[in-house]
Coordinates of C-alpha atoms and ligand atoms in Angstrom, one line a residue:
M1 CA 3.2 79.0 39.8
E2 CA 4.4 79.8 36.3
I3 CA 1.8 78.8 33.5
N4 CA 2.3 79.0 29.6
I5 CA -0.4 78.2 27.7
S6 CA -0.4 78.6 23.7
N7 CA -2.6 78.1 21.2
L8 CA -4.8 76.1 23.1
K9 CA -7.9 74.2 20.6
K10 CA -10.5 72.3 21.7
S11 CA -13.6 71.3 19.9
F12 CA -16.8 69.1 20.6
G13 CA -17.8 67.3 17.6
Y14 CA -18.3 70.7 15.2
Q15 CA -18.4 72.9 17.8
V16 CA -15.4 74.9 19.0
V17 CA -14.9 75.4 22.9
L18 CA -11.8 76.5 22.9
D19 CA -10.7 78.8 20.3
N20 CA -6.5 79.1 20.2
L21 CA -6.5 80.4 23.4
N22 CA -3.7 81.8 25.0
L23 CA -2.0 82.5 28.9
Y24 CA 1.1 83.6 30.8
V25 CA 1.4 83.8 34.2
K26 CA 4.0 84.0 36.5
G27 CA 4.5 84.4 40.3
V28 CA 1.3 84.1 41.8
H29 CA -0.2 82.0 43.9
S30 CA -4.3 81.6 42.8
I31 CA -6.0 82.3 39.7
V32 CA -9.2 83.1 39.7
I33 CA -11.5 82.3 36.2
I34 CA -14.2 84.2 35.4
G35 CA -16.5 84.0 32.5
P36 CA -20.0 83.5 31.3
S37 CA -21.5 80.3 31.4
G38 CA -20.7 77.8 27.9
G39 CA -17.2 80.0 27.7
G40 CA -15.1 77.0 28.1
K41 CA -13.7 77.6 31.6
S42 CA -14.4 74.3 32.7
T43 CA -13.2 72.4 29.7
L44 CA -9.9 74.7 30.4
L45 CA -9.8 73.3 33.7
R46 CA -10.4 69.6 32.6
I47 CA -7.6 70.2 30.3
L48 CA -4.9 71.3 33.1
A49 CA -6.2 68.5 35.3
G50 CA -4.9 66.0 32.5
L51 CA -9.4 64.7 31.8
E52 CA -9.7 65.9 28.8
I53 CA -6.9 66.0 25.6
P54 CA -6.9 69.4 23.5
E55 CA -6.0 68.8 19.4
N56 CA -3.7 71.3 20.0
G57 CA -1.4 73.9 21.6
M58 CA 1.2 73.4 24.2
I59 CA 0.9 74.0 28.3
T60 CA 3.8 74.1 30.2
I61 CA 3.2 74.2 34.4
N62 CA 6.4 75.1 36.0
N63 CA 8.7 74.5 33.4
K64 CA 7.2 71.3 32.6
K65 CA 5.2 70.8 29.5
M66 CA 2.2 68.6 30.3
S67 CA 2.3 65.5 28.3
K68 CA -0.9 64.4 25.5
D69 CA 0.1 60.4 26.2
E70 CA -2.8 58.5 28.3
K71 CA 0.3 56.8 30.0
E72 CA 1.9 60.2 31.2
L73 CA -1.5 61.5 32.2
H74 CA -2.5 58.9 34.3
N75 CA 0.3 60.0 36.5
Y76 CA 0.2 63.0 35.6
R77 CA -3.7 62.9 37.2
K78 CA -1.7 61.6 40.8
T79 CA 0.1 64.5 41.1
I80 CA -2.7 67.0 41.1
G81 CA -5.8 67.7 43.7
V82 CA -9.3 68.6 42.1
V83 CA -13.2 69.8 42.9
F84 CA -15.7 69.6 40.6
Q85 CA -19.2 71.3 41.5
A86 CA -21.1 67.8 41.8
F87 CA -18.6 66.5 44.9
N88 CA -17.9 63.4 43.0
L89 CA -17.4 61.6 46.6
F90 CA -18.4 57.7 46.7
P91 CA -21.7 57.1 47.4
H92 CA -20.8 53.8 49.5
L93 CA -18.3 55.0 51.4
S94 CA -17.9 57.5 54.7
A95 CA -16.1 60.7 55.0
M96 CA -13.6 59.0 56.5
K97 CA -12.9 56.3 53.8
N98 CA -13.6 58.6 50.6
I99 CA -9.9 60.0 51.8
T100 CA -8.1 57.0 52.6
L101 CA -9.3 54.9 49.9
P102 CA -7.4 56.9 47.4
L103 CA -4.4 57.2 49.0
E104 CA -4.3 53.6 50.0
K105 CA -5.1 52.4 46.5
V106 CA -3.2 55.3 44.4
H107 CA -0.8 56.5 46.5
N108 CA 0.2 53.1 48.1
L109 CA 0.1 54.9 52.2
N110 CA -0.5 51.6 54.4
K111 CA -3.7 51.9 56.9
K112 CA -2.5 53.3 59.7
K113 CA -0.6 56.4 57.7
A114 CA -3.7 56.9 54.9
S115 CA -6.1 57.3 58.3
T116 CA -3.9 59.2 60.1
R117 CA -4.0 61.5 57.2
A118 CA -7.8 61.4 56.8
K119 CA -8.7 62.7 60.5
T120 CA -6.1 65.5 60.5
L121 CA -7.9 66.7 57.3
L122 CA -11.3 65.8 58.8
N123 CA -10.5 67.8 61.5
K124 CA -8.9 70.7 59.9
F125 CA -12.3 71.6 57.6
K126 CA -14.5 71.0 60.7
L127 CA -15.3 67.2 60.2
G128 CA -14.1 65.2 63.1
E129 CA -17.4 64.9 64.2
H130 CA -18.9 63.3 60.9
A131 CA -16.3 60.7 59.6
H132 CA -17.9 57.7 59.8
K133 CA -21.2 59.4 57.8
Y134 CA -22.3 58.9 54.8
P135 CA -22.4 61.3 51.9
S136 CA -26.1 61.5 51.9
Q137 CA -26.5 62.2 55.3
L138 CA -23.9 65.0 55.1
S139 CA -24.9 68.5 54.0
G140 CA -23.3 69.7 50.6
G141 CA -20.9 72.5 52.3
Q142 CA -19.9 69.1 54.4
Q143 CA -19.8 67.0 51.2
Q144 CA -17.4 69.5 49.4
R145 CA -15.5 70.2 52.5
V146 CA -14.9 66.4 52.3
A147 CA -13.7 66.8 48.9
I148 CA -11.8 69.8 49.6
A149 CA -10.2 67.2 52.2
R150 CA -9.4 64.6 49.8
A151 CA -8.2 66.5 47.3
V152 CA -5.7 68.0 49.8
A153 CA -5.1 64.9 50.9
L154 CA -3.0 64.1 48.2
D155 CA -0.4 67.0 49.1
S156 CA -0.1 67.7 45.9
Q157 CA 1.2 71.8 45.5
F158 CA -1.6 72.2 42.9
L159 CA -5.0 72.3 42.6
L160 CA -7.9 72.5 40.5
L161 CA -11.8 74.2 42.0
D162 CA -14.3 74.1 39.6
E163 CA -16.8 76.1 40.9
P164 CA -16.7 74.7 44.2
T165 CA -20.0 76.4 45.4
S166 CA -22.0 76.7 42.4
A167 CA -24.4 73.0 44.2
L168 CA -24.5 75.2 47.7
D169 CA -27.2 77.8 49.1
P170 CA -25.2 80.6 50.8
A171 CA -24.7 79.6 54.2
L172 CA -22.9 76.8 53.2
T173 CA -20.9 78.3 50.8
S174 CA -19.1 80.6 53.3
E175 CA -17.6 77.6 54.8
V176 CA -16.8 75.6 51.6
L177 CA -14.9 79.5 50.8
D178 CA -13.6 79.7 54.3
S179 CA -11.8 76.5 53.4
I180 CA -10.6 77.4 50.4
L181 CA -9.2 80.8 51.7
E182 CA -7.7 78.4 54.6
L183 CA -5.4 76.4 51.5
K184 CA -4.5 80.3 49.8
R185 CA -3.0 81.1 53.2
E186 CA -1.0 78.0 53.2
K187 CA 0.6 78.9 49.7
K188 CA -0.8 76.7 47.7
D189 CA -0.8 76.4 44.3
L190 CA -5.0 77.4 43.1
I191 CA -6.4 77.0 40.0
L192 CA -10.6 78.0 40.5
V193 CA -13.5 78.8 38.5
T194 CA -16.0 80.8 40.4
H195 CA -19.1 82.4 40.1
E196 CA -18.5 84.6 43.2
M197 CA -17.2 87.6 42.4
G198 CA -16.5 88.6 46.2
F199 CA -14.9 85.8 46.7
A200 CA -13.1 85.8 43.2
K201 CA -11.7 89.3 44.7
N202 CA -10.5 88.1 47.5
V203 CA -8.9 84.9 47.1
A204 CA -7.4 85.7 43.9
D205 CA -3.7 87.0 42.9
Y206 CA -4.6 86.5 39.4
I207 CA -8.5 86.9 37.1
V208 CA -8.7 85.6 34.1
F209 CA -11.8 86.3 32.0
V210 CA -13.1 83.1 29.4
D211 CA -15.5 84.0 26.6
S212 CA -16.1 82.2 23.4
G213 CA -13.3 79.9 24.3
K214 CA -10.3 82.8 24.6
V215 CA -8.7 84.9 27.5
I216 CA -10.8 88.0 26.5
E217 CA -9.0 89.9 29.7
S218 CA -6.4 88.9 32.6
G219 CA -4.8 90.8 35.0
K220 CA -4.3 91.4 39.0
A221 CA -7.8 91.2 40.8
I222 CA -7.4 94.9 41.9
D223 CA -7.3 96.4 38.0
I224 CA -9.4 93.9 36.6
F225 CA -12.5 94.8 39.0
S226 CA -11.3 98.4 38.8
N227 CA -10.6 98.8 35.7
P228 CA -11.9 96.8 33.4
K229 CA -10.4 97.1 29.3
T230 CA -12.6 95.0 27.1
P231 CA -15.8 95.8 26.7
Q232 CA -16.8 92.2 26.9
L233 CA -15.6 92.4 30.9
K234 CA -17.4 95.4 31.7
E235 CA -20.3 94.0 29.9
F236 CA -20.2 90.6 32.2
L237 CA -19.0 92.8 35.7
S238 CA -21.8 95.0 35.3
K239 CA -24.3 92.2 34.8
T240 CA -22.7 90.0 37.8
L241 CA -21.8 92.6 40.2
K242 CA -25.8 93.6 40.1
H243 CA -26.8 90.2 41.7
Ligands
LIG301 P1 -18.7 77.2 31.3 O1 -17.6 76.1 32.5 O2 -17.3 78.2 31.0 O3 -19.7 77.3 31.3 P2 -17.5 74.8 29.5 O4 -16.1 74.5 29.1 O5 -18.2 73.6 30.4 O6 -17.9 76.1 29.8 O7 -18.5 74.5 28.4 C1 -18.2 75.0 27.1 C2 -19.1 74.9 25.5 O8 -18.8 73.5 25.2 C3 -20.4 74.8 25.8 O9 -21.4 75.0 24.9 C4 -20.8 72.7 26.4 O10 -21.8 72.5 25.9 C5 -19.6 72.5 25.5 N1 -19.1 71.1 25.8 C6 -18.3 71.0 27.2 N2 -18.4 69.6 27.0 C7 -18.5 68.8 26.0 C8 -18.5 67.7 26.1 N3 -18.0 66.8 26.7 N4 -19.5 67.4 24.9 C9 -20.0 68.0 23.8 N5 -19.7 69.3 24.4 C10 -19.5 69.8 25.4
LIG302 MG1 -18.5 75.3 34.0

């Protein structure tokens, strides 16, 4: 994918959360955003998802300029898959229905097609035997894999994931990380926020370090982890790699 973000600005009230953020990345499939809590990572992802409108700045993704018009954003949102930290499954629907409902309602697939696609994906993410269960009957890791399956079901080339494992214990985390690595093998375009540095190293073609609403440093994963340049990134890595 090719992404060009220039002078992106977003405030909530008086608080400037994204402060003229700039980023240009080309020719990579997976971008991993890292950085301290409160730095603006989720806000950036929500803007890229079309869920938040910036006050200022321009974003082009694969040479297409992102609109700031609510109607156009509504259509744009249908073309990307999004997975958030807190799963966001419909609690009153089975795993299966969580996947088929958006396919039927938003993407106008007929019941049969939606159900075939959902079954294939549930099997792929090792959830075949859990298809009939409600979210409350699934473990956190299983719920998050349903959320990933749902995002992938839309068959979008482009997936955004915001700390998909942060609510999970380590055993469940690795199941979800495996599912994400599988998407990488399929050459989906991923933009992912994670605090799992080992995983970031594994999955990232490109790392973006965001702090105080700016991209402080970015580059290939090997360079970023072996040779961080800015004091902010050095400090962040020395803190997070200790744990
Ligand atoms: P990160 O994901 O890096 O932890 P966020 O983008 O979630 O950072 O948040 C950056 C800052 O913006 C935080 O100080 C947060 O409190 C603030 N913020 C985020 N969303 C909102 C919102 N909807 N309303 C008010 N403040 C917000
Ligand atoms: Mg966040």
